[in-house]
mmCIF file of C-alpha atoms (C1' of nucleotides) and ligand atoms in Angstrom:
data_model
loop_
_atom_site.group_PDB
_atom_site.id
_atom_site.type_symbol
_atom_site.label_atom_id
_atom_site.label_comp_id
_atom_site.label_asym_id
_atom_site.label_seq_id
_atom_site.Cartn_x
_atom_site.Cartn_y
_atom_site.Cartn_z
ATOM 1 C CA UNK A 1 -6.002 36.839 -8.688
ATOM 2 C CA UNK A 2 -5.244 40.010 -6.659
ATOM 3 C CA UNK A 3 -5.810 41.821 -10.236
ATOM 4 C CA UNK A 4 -9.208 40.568 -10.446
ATOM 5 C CA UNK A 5 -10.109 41.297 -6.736
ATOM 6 C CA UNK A 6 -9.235 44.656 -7.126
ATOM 7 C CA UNK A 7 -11.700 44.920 -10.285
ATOM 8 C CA UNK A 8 -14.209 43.524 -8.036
ATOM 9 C CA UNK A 9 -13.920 46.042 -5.355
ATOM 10 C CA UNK A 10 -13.859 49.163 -7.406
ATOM 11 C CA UNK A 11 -16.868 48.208 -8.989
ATOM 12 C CA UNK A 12 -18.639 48.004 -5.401
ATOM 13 C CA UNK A 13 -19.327 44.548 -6.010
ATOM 14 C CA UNK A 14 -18.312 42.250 -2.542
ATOM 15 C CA UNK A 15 -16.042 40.027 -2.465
ATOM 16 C CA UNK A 16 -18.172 36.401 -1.735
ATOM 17 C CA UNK A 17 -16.638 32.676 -2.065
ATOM 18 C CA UNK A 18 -18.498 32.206 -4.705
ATOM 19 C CA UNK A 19 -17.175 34.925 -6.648
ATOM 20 C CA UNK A 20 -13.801 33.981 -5.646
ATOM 21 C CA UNK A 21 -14.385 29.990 -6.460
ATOM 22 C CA UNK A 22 -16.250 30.860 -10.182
ATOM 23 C CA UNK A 23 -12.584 33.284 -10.561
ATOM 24 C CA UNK A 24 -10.698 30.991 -9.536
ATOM 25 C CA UNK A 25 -12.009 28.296 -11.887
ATOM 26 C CA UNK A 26 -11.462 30.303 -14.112
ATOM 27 C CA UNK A 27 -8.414 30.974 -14.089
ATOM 28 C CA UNK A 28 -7.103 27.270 -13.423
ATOM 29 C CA UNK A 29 -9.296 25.847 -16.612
ATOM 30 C CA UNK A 30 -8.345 28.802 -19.240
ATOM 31 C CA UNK A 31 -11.006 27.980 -21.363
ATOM 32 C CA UNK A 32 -14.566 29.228 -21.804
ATOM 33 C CA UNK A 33 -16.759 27.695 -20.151
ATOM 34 C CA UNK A 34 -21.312 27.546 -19.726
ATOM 35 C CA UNK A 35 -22.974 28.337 -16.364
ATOM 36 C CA UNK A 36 -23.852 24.933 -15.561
ATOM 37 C CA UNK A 37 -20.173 24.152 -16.154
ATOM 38 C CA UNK A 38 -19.280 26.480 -13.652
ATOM 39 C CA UNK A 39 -22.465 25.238 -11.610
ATOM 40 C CA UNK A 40 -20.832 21.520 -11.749
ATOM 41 C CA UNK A 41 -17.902 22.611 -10.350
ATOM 42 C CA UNK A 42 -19.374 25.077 -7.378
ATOM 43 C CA UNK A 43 -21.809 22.266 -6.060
ATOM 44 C CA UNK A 44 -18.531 20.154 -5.364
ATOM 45 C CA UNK A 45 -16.736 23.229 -3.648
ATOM 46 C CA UNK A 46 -20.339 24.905 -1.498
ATOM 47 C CA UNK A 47 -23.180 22.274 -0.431
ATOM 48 C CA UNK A 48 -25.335 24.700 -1.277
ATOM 49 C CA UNK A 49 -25.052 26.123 -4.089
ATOM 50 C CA UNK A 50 -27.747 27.033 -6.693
ATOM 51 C CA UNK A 51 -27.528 27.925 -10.462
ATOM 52 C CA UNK A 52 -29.872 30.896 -10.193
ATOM 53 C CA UNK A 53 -26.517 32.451 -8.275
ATOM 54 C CA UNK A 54 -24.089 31.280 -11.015
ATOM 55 C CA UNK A 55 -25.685 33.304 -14.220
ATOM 56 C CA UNK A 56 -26.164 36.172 -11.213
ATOM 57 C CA UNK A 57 -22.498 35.643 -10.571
ATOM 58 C CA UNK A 58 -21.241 35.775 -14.017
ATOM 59 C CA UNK A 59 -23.358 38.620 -15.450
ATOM 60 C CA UNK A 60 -21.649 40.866 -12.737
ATOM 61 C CA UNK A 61 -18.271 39.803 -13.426
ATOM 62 C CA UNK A 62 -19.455 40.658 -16.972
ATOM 63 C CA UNK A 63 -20.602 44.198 -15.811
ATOM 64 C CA UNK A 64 -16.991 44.659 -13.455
ATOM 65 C CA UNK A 65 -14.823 43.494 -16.411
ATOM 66 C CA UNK A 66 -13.491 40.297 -14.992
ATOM 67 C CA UNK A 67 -15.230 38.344 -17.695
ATOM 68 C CA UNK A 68 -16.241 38.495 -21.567
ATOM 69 C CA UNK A 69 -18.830 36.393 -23.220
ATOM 70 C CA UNK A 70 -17.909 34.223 -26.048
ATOM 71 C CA UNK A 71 -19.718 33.786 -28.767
ATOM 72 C CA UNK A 72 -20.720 29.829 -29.715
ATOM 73 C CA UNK A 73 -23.327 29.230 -31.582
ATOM 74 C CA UNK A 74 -24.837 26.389 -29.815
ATOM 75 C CA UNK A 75 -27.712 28.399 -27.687
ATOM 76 C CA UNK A 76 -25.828 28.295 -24.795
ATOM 77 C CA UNK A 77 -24.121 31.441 -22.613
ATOM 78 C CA UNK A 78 -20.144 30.615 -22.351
ATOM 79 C CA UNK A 79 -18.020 32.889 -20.657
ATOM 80 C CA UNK A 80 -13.765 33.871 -20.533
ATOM 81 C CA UNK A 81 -11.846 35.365 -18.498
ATOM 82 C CA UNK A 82 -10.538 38.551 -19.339
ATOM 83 C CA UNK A 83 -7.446 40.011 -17.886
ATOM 84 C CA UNK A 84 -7.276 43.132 -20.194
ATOM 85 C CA UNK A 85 -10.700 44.146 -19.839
ATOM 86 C CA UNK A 86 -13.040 46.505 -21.325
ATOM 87 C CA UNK A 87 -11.051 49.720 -21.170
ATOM 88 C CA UNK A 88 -8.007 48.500 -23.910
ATOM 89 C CA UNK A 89 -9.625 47.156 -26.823
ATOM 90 C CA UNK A 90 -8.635 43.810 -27.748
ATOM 91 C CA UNK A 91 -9.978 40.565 -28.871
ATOM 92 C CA UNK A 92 -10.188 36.850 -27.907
ATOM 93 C CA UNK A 93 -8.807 33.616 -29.593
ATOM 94 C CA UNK A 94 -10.236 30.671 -28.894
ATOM 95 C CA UNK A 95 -8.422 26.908 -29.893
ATOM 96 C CA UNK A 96 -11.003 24.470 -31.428
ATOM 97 C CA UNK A 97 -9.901 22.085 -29.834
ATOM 98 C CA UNK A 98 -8.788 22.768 -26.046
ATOM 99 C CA UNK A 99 -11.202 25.491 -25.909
ATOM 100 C CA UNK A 100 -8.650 27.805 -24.550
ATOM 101 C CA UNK A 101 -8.953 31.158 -24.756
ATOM 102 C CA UNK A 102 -6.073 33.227 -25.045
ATOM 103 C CA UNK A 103 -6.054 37.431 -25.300
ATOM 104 C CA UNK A 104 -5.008 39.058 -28.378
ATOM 105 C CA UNK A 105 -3.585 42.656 -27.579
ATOM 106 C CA UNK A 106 -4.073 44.339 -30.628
ATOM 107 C CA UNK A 107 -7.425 45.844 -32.619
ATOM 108 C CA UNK A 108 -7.086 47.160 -36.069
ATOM 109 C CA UNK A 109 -10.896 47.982 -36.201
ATOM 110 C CA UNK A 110 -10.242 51.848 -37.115
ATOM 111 C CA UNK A 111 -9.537 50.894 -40.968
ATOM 112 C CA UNK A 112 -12.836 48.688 -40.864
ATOM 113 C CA UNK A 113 -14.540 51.486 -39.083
ATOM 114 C CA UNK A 114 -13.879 53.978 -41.885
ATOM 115 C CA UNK A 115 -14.718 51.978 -44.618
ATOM 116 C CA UNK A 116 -18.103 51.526 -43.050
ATOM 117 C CA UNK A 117 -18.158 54.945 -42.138
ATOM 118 C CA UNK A 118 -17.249 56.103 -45.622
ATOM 119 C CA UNK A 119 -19.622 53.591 -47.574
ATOM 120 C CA UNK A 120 -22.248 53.053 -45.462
ATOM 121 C CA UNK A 121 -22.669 56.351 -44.039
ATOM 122 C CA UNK A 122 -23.361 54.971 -40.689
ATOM 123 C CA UNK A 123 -22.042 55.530 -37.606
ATOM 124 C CA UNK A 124 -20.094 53.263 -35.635
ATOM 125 C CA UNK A 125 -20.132 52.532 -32.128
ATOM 126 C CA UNK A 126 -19.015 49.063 -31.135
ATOM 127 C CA UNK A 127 -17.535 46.047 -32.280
ATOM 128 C CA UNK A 128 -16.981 42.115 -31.388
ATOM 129 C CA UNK A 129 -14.340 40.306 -33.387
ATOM 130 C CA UNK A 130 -13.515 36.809 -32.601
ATOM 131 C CA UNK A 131 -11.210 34.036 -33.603
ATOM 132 C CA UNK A 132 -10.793 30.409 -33.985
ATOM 133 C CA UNK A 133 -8.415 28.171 -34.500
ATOM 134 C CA UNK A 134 -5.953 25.558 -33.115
ATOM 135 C CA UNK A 135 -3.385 27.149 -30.245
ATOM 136 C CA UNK A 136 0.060 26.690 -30.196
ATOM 137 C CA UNK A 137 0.142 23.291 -28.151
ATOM 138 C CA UNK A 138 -2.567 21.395 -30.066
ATOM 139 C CA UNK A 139 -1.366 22.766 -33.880
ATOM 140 C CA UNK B 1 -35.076 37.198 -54.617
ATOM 141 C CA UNK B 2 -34.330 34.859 -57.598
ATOM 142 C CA UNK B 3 -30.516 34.945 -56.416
ATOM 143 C CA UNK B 4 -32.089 33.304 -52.949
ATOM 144 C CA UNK B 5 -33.770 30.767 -54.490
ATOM 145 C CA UNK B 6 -30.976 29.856 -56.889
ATOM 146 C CA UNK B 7 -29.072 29.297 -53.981
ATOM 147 C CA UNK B 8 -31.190 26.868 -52.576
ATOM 148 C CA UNK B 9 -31.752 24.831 -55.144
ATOM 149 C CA UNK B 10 -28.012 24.607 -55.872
ATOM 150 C CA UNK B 11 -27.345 23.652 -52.170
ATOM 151 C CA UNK B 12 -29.998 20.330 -53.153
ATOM 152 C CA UNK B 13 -32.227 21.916 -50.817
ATOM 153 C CA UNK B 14 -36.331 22.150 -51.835
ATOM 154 C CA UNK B 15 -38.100 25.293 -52.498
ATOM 155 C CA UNK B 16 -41.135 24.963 -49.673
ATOM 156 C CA UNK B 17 -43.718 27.557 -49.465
ATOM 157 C CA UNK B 18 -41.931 27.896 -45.877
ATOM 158 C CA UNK B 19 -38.844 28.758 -46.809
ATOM 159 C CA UNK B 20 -40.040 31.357 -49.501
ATOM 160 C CA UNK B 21 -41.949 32.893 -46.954
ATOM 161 C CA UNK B 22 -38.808 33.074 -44.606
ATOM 162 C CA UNK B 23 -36.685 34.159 -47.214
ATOM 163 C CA UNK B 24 -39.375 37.437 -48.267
ATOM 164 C CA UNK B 25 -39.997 38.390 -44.488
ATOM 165 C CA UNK B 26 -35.936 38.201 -43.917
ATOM 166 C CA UNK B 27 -36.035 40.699 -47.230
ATOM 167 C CA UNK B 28 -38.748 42.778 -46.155
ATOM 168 C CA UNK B 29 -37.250 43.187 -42.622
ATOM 169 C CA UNK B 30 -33.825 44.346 -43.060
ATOM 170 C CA UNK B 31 -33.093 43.569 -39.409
ATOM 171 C CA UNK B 32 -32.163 40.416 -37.421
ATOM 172 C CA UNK B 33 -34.973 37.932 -36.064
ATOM 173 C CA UNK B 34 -35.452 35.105 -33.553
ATOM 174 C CA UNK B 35 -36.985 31.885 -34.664
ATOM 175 C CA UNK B 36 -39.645 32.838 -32.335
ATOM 176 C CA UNK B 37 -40.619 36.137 -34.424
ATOM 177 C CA UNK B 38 -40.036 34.344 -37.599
ATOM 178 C CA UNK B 39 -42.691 31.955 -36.062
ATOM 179 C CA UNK B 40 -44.861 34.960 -35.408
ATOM 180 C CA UNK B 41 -44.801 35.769 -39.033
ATOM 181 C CA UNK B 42 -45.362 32.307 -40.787
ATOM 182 C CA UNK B 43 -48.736 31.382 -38.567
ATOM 183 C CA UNK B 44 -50.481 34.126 -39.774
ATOM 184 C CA UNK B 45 -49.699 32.801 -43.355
ATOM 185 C CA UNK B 46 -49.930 29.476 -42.357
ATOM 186 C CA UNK B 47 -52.776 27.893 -40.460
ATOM 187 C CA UNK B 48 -50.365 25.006 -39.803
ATOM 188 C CA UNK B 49 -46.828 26.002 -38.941
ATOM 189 C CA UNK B 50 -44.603 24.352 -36.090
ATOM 190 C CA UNK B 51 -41.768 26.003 -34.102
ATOM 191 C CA UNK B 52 -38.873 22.991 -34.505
ATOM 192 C CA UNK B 53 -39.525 23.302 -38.744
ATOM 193 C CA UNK B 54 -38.817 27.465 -38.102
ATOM 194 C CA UNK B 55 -35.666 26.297 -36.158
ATOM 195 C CA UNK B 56 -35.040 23.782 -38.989
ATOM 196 C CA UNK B 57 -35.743 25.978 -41.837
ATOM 197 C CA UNK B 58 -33.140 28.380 -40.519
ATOM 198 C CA UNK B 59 -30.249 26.406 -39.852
ATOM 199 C CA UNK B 60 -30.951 25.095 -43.409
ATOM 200 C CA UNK B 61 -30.974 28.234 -44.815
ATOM 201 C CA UNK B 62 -27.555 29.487 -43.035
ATOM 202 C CA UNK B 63 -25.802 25.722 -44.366
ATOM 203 C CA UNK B 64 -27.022 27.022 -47.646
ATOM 204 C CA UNK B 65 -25.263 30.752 -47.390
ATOM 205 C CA UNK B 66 -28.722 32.395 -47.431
ATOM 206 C CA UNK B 67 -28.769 33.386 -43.596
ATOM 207 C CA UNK B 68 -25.677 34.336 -41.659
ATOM 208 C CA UNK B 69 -26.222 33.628 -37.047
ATOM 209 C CA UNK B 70 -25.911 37.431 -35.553
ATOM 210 C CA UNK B 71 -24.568 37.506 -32.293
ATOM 211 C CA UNK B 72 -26.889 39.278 -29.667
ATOM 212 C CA UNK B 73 -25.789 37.912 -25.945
ATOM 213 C CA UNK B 74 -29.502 36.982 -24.883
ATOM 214 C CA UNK B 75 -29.740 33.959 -25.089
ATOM 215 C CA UNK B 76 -31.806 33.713 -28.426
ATOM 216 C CA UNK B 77 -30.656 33.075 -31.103
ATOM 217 C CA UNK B 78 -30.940 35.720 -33.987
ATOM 218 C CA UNK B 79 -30.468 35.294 -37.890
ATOM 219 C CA UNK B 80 -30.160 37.356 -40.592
ATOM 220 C CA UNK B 81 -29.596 37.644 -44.344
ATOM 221 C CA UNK B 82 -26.512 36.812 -45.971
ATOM 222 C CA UNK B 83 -26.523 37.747 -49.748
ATOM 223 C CA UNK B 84 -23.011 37.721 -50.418
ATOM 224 C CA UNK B 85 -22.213 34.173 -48.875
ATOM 225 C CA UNK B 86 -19.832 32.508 -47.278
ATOM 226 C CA UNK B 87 -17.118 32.526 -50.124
ATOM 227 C CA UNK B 88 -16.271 35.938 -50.366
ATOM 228 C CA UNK B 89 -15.086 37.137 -47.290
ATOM 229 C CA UNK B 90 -17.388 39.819 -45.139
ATOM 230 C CA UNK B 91 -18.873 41.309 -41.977
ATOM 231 C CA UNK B 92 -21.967 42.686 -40.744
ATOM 232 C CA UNK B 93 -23.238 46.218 -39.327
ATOM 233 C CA UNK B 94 -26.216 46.562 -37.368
ATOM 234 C CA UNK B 95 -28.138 49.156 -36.452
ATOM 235 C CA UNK B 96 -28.783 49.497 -32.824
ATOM 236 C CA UNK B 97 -31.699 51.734 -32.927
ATOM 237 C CA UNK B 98 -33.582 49.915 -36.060
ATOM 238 C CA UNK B 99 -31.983 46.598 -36.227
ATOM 239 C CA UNK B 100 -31.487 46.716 -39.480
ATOM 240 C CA UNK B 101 -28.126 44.051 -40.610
ATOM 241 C CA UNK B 102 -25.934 45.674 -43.603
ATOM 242 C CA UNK B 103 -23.459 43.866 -45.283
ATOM 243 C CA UNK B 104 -19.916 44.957 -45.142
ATOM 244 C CA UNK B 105 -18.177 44.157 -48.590
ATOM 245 C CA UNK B 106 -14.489 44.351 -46.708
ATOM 246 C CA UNK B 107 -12.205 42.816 -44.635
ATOM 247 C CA UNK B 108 -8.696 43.022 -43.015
ATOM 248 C CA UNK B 109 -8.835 40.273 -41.235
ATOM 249 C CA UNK B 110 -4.966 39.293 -43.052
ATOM 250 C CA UNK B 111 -3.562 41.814 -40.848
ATOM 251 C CA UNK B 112 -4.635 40.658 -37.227
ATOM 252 C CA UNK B 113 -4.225 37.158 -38.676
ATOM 253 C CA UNK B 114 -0.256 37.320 -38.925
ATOM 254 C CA UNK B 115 -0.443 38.865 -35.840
ATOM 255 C CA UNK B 116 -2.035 36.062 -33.743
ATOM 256 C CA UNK B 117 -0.251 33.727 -35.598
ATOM 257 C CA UNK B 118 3.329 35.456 -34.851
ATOM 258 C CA UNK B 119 2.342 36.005 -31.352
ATOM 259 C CA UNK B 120 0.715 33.609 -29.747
ATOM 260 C CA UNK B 121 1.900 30.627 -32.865
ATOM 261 C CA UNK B 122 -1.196 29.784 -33.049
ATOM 262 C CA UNK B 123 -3.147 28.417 -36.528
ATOM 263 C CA UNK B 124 -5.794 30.536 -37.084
ATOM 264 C CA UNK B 125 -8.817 29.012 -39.183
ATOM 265 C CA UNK B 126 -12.237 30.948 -38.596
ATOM 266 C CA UNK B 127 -13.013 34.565 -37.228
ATOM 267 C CA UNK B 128 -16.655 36.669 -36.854
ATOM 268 C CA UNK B 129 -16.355 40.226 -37.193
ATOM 269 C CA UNK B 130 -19.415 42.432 -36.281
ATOM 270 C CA UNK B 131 -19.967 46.226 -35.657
ATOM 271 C CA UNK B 132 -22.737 47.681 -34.173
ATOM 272 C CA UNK B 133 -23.763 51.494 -34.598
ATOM 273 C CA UNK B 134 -26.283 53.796 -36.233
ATOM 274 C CA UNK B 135 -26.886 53.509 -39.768
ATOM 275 C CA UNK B 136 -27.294 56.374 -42.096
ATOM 276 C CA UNK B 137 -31.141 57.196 -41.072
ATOM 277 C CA UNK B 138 -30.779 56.373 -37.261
ATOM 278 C CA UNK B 139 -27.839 58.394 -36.721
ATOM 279 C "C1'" DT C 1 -49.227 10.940 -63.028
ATOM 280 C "C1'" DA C 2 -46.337 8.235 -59.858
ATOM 281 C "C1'" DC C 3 -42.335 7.853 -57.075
ATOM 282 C "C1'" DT C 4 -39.101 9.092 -53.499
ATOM 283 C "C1'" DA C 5 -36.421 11.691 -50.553
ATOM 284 C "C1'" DA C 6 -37.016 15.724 -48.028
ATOM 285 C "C1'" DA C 7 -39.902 18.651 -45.333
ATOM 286 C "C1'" DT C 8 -43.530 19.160 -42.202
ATOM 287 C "C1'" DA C 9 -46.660 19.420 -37.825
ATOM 288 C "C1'" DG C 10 -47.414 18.524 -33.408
ATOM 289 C "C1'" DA C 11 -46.596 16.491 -29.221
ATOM 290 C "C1'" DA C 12 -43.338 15.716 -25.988
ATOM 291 C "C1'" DA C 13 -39.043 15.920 -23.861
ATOM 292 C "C1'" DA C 14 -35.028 18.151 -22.767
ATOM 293 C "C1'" DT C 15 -32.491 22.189 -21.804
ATOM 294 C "C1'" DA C 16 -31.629 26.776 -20.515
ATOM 295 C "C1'" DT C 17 -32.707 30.982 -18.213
ATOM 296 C "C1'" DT C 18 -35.304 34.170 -15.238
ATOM 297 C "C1'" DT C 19 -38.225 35.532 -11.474
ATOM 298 C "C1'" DC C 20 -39.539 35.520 -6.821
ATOM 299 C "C1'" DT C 21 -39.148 35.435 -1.764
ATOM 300 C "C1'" DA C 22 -37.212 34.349 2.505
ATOM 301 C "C1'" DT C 23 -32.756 33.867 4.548
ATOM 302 C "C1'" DT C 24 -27.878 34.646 5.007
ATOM 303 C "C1'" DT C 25 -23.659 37.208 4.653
ATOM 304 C "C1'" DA C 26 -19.871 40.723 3.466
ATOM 305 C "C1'" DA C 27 -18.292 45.048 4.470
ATOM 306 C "C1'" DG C 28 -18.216 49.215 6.716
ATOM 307 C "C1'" DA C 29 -19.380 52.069 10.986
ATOM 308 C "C1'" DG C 30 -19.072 52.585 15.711
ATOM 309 C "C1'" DC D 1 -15.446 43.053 18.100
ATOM 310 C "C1'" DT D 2 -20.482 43.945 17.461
ATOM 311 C "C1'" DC D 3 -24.067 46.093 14.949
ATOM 312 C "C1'" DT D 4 -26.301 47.490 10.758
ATOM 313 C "C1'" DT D 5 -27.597 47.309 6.150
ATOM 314 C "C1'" DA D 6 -27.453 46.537 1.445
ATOM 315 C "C1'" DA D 7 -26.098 42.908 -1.367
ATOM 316 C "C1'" DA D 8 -25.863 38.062 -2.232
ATOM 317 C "C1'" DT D 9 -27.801 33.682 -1.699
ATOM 318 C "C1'" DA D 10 -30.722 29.152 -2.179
ATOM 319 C "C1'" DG D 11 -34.437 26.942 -3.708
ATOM 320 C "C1'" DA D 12 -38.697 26.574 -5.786
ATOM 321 C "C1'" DA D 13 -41.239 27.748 -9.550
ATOM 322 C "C1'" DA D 14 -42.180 29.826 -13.765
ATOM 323 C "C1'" DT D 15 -40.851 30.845 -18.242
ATOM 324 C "C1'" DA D 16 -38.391 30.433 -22.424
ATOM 325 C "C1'" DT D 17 -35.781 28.041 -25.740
ATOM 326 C "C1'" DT D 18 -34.333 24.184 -28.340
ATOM 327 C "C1'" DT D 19 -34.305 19.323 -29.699
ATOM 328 C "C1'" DT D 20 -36.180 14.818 -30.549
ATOM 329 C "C1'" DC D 21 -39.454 11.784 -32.387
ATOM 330 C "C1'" DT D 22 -42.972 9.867 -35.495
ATOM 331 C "C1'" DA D 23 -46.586 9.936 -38.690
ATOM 332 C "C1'" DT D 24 -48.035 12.560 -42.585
ATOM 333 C "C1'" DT D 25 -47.490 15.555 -46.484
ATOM 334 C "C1'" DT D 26 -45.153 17.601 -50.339
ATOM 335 C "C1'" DA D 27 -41.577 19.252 -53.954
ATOM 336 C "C1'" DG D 28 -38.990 17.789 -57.484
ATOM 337 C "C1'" DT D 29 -38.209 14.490 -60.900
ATOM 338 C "C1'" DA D 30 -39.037 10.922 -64.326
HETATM 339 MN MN1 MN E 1 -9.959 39.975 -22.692
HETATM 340 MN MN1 MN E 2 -23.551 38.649 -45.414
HETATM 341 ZN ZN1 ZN E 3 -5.599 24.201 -27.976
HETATM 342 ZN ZN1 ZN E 4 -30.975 52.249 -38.095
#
DNA sequence: TACTAAATAGAAAATATTTCTATTTAAGAG
DNA sequence: CTCTTAAATAGAAATATTTTCTATTTAGTA
C-alpha cells in the first residue's frame, strides 16, 4: 500500500479515502474489476458516495500509474492494479475464470517491433499485449 | 472483396445489401470505426437503416473472421478488418495520426507463452497483441 | 415462384459515461 | 493548530452507448 501512496503523492494527486478505499479494494480482490463494481463496494464503505467520483477516481490512478485498463470486450471500462507501472514495460495476465490478474515481468516486443518496422515501414510507438488463460490455482 | 464474401457465406451467414455495404466502407476506409460512424455511412445509402442491426451486423461479421474488435480505451467500441482470420495467427498496427489498421503477418507470441507458463504455472489460452505508431506516410 | 430461416427497422428499455455546479476537504503555509 | 486554496466531491442531469423486443421483410434454396 505504502508503494502506491507514494505514486500518488509524486504525481501531486492527494491522498482522499476514497482513493485509499478504491486501492485498497483493489488490492484485496486481485482481479479487474468495472466502475460500478468499485461503486458497489464504496457506497457500503462512504454514505455518500457517487459514481461520477469513481470513473474520476480511476482515470487518475490511470494517469499516476497505480492502475492499467484491461481490455474486455464487453463495452464496459475494467480496471487492474498495477504494481510495476508504466515506466518497466510489462504485460498483464488475466485467468478466465477468477478474473485475476497477475503481472508478467517480461516484454519481447523489440523483435515484433522490427519486423513491423522492416515490412511495414512504419514507425512504432506503443504497444498493448494481453493474455488469457486459466491461473495456476484454477488450471 | 470476393474473399469477404466467400467468407460469409461459408460461415452460413446471408449476403444482405447491409453487410456488403459494411464490408466496402471497412475496405475503402483502411482505419478503425465505431458502430456509430458505420451508422453514419449506411443511412445515407439506406433510407431505412437501424443502429442495433449496425451493432448486429458487426459482431456477425467478427464471428465470421471478417472484422477483428480494436482496442481504443473510450468507451466505444471500434472494429476493423480482418483479412487474414482468425486461423493463422496475427496482430494489428494502427496508425495514430490516420487510423489506418495494418495487418501484421507475425507473431512470437511462443516465446512470452513459455514464459508465463514457467513463471507464474499458469495455462495460457488466448492473447491480443496491438501496436500503435505511424505508418509509412504519417511518419 | 414459393418457402423458410435469417435479417431487418424502429421503438423502447437498459446501461454506461460525462458534464455541470455548489459544497466539502486535503495539504501546505503561517 | 488555524487559515487558505486548489483539488476532490456529490448529486442531478444530460448524453452516449448498447441491448432487447416484436412485427415485417428478405436472401437463399428448392
Ligand atoms: Mn502492471
Ligand atoms: Mn487481421
Ligand atoms: Zn484463476
Ligand atoms: Zn498513418
Amino acid at each position: 500500500m505504502e508503494h502506491y501512496i507514494d505514486k500518488l503523492k509524486h504525481s501531486g494527486l492527494k491522498l482522499t479515502p476514497r482513493r485509499q478505499a478504491i486501492i485498497a479494494l483493489f488490492i484485496e480482490r486481485k482481479s479487474h474489476l468495472t466502475p460500478e463494481k468499485v461503486w458497489e463496494y464504496l457506497k457500503k464503505k462512504f454514505s455518500r458516495c457517487g459514481l461520477p467520483g469513481v470513473y474520476r477516481n480511476l482515470e487518475s490512478l490511470v494517469e499516476c500509474g497505480i492502475l492499467t485498463r484491461i481490455q474486455q470486450f464487453d463495452s464496459k471500462k475494467h480496471y487492474s492494479l498495477c504494481s510495476i507501472g508504466y515506466g518497466h514495460d510489462h504485460h498483464h495476465f488475466i485467468c478466465r475464470k477468477c478474473n485475476k490478474v497477475e503481472e508478467v515481468d517480461f516484454c519481447n516486443f523489440k523483435v515484433i517491433s522490427r519486423f513491423i518496422e522492416d515490412n511495414l515501414h512504419a514507425k512504432v510507438e506503443a504497444h498493448q499485449f494481453q493474455i488469457q488463460g486459466l491461473c495456476s490455482k484454477c488450471k
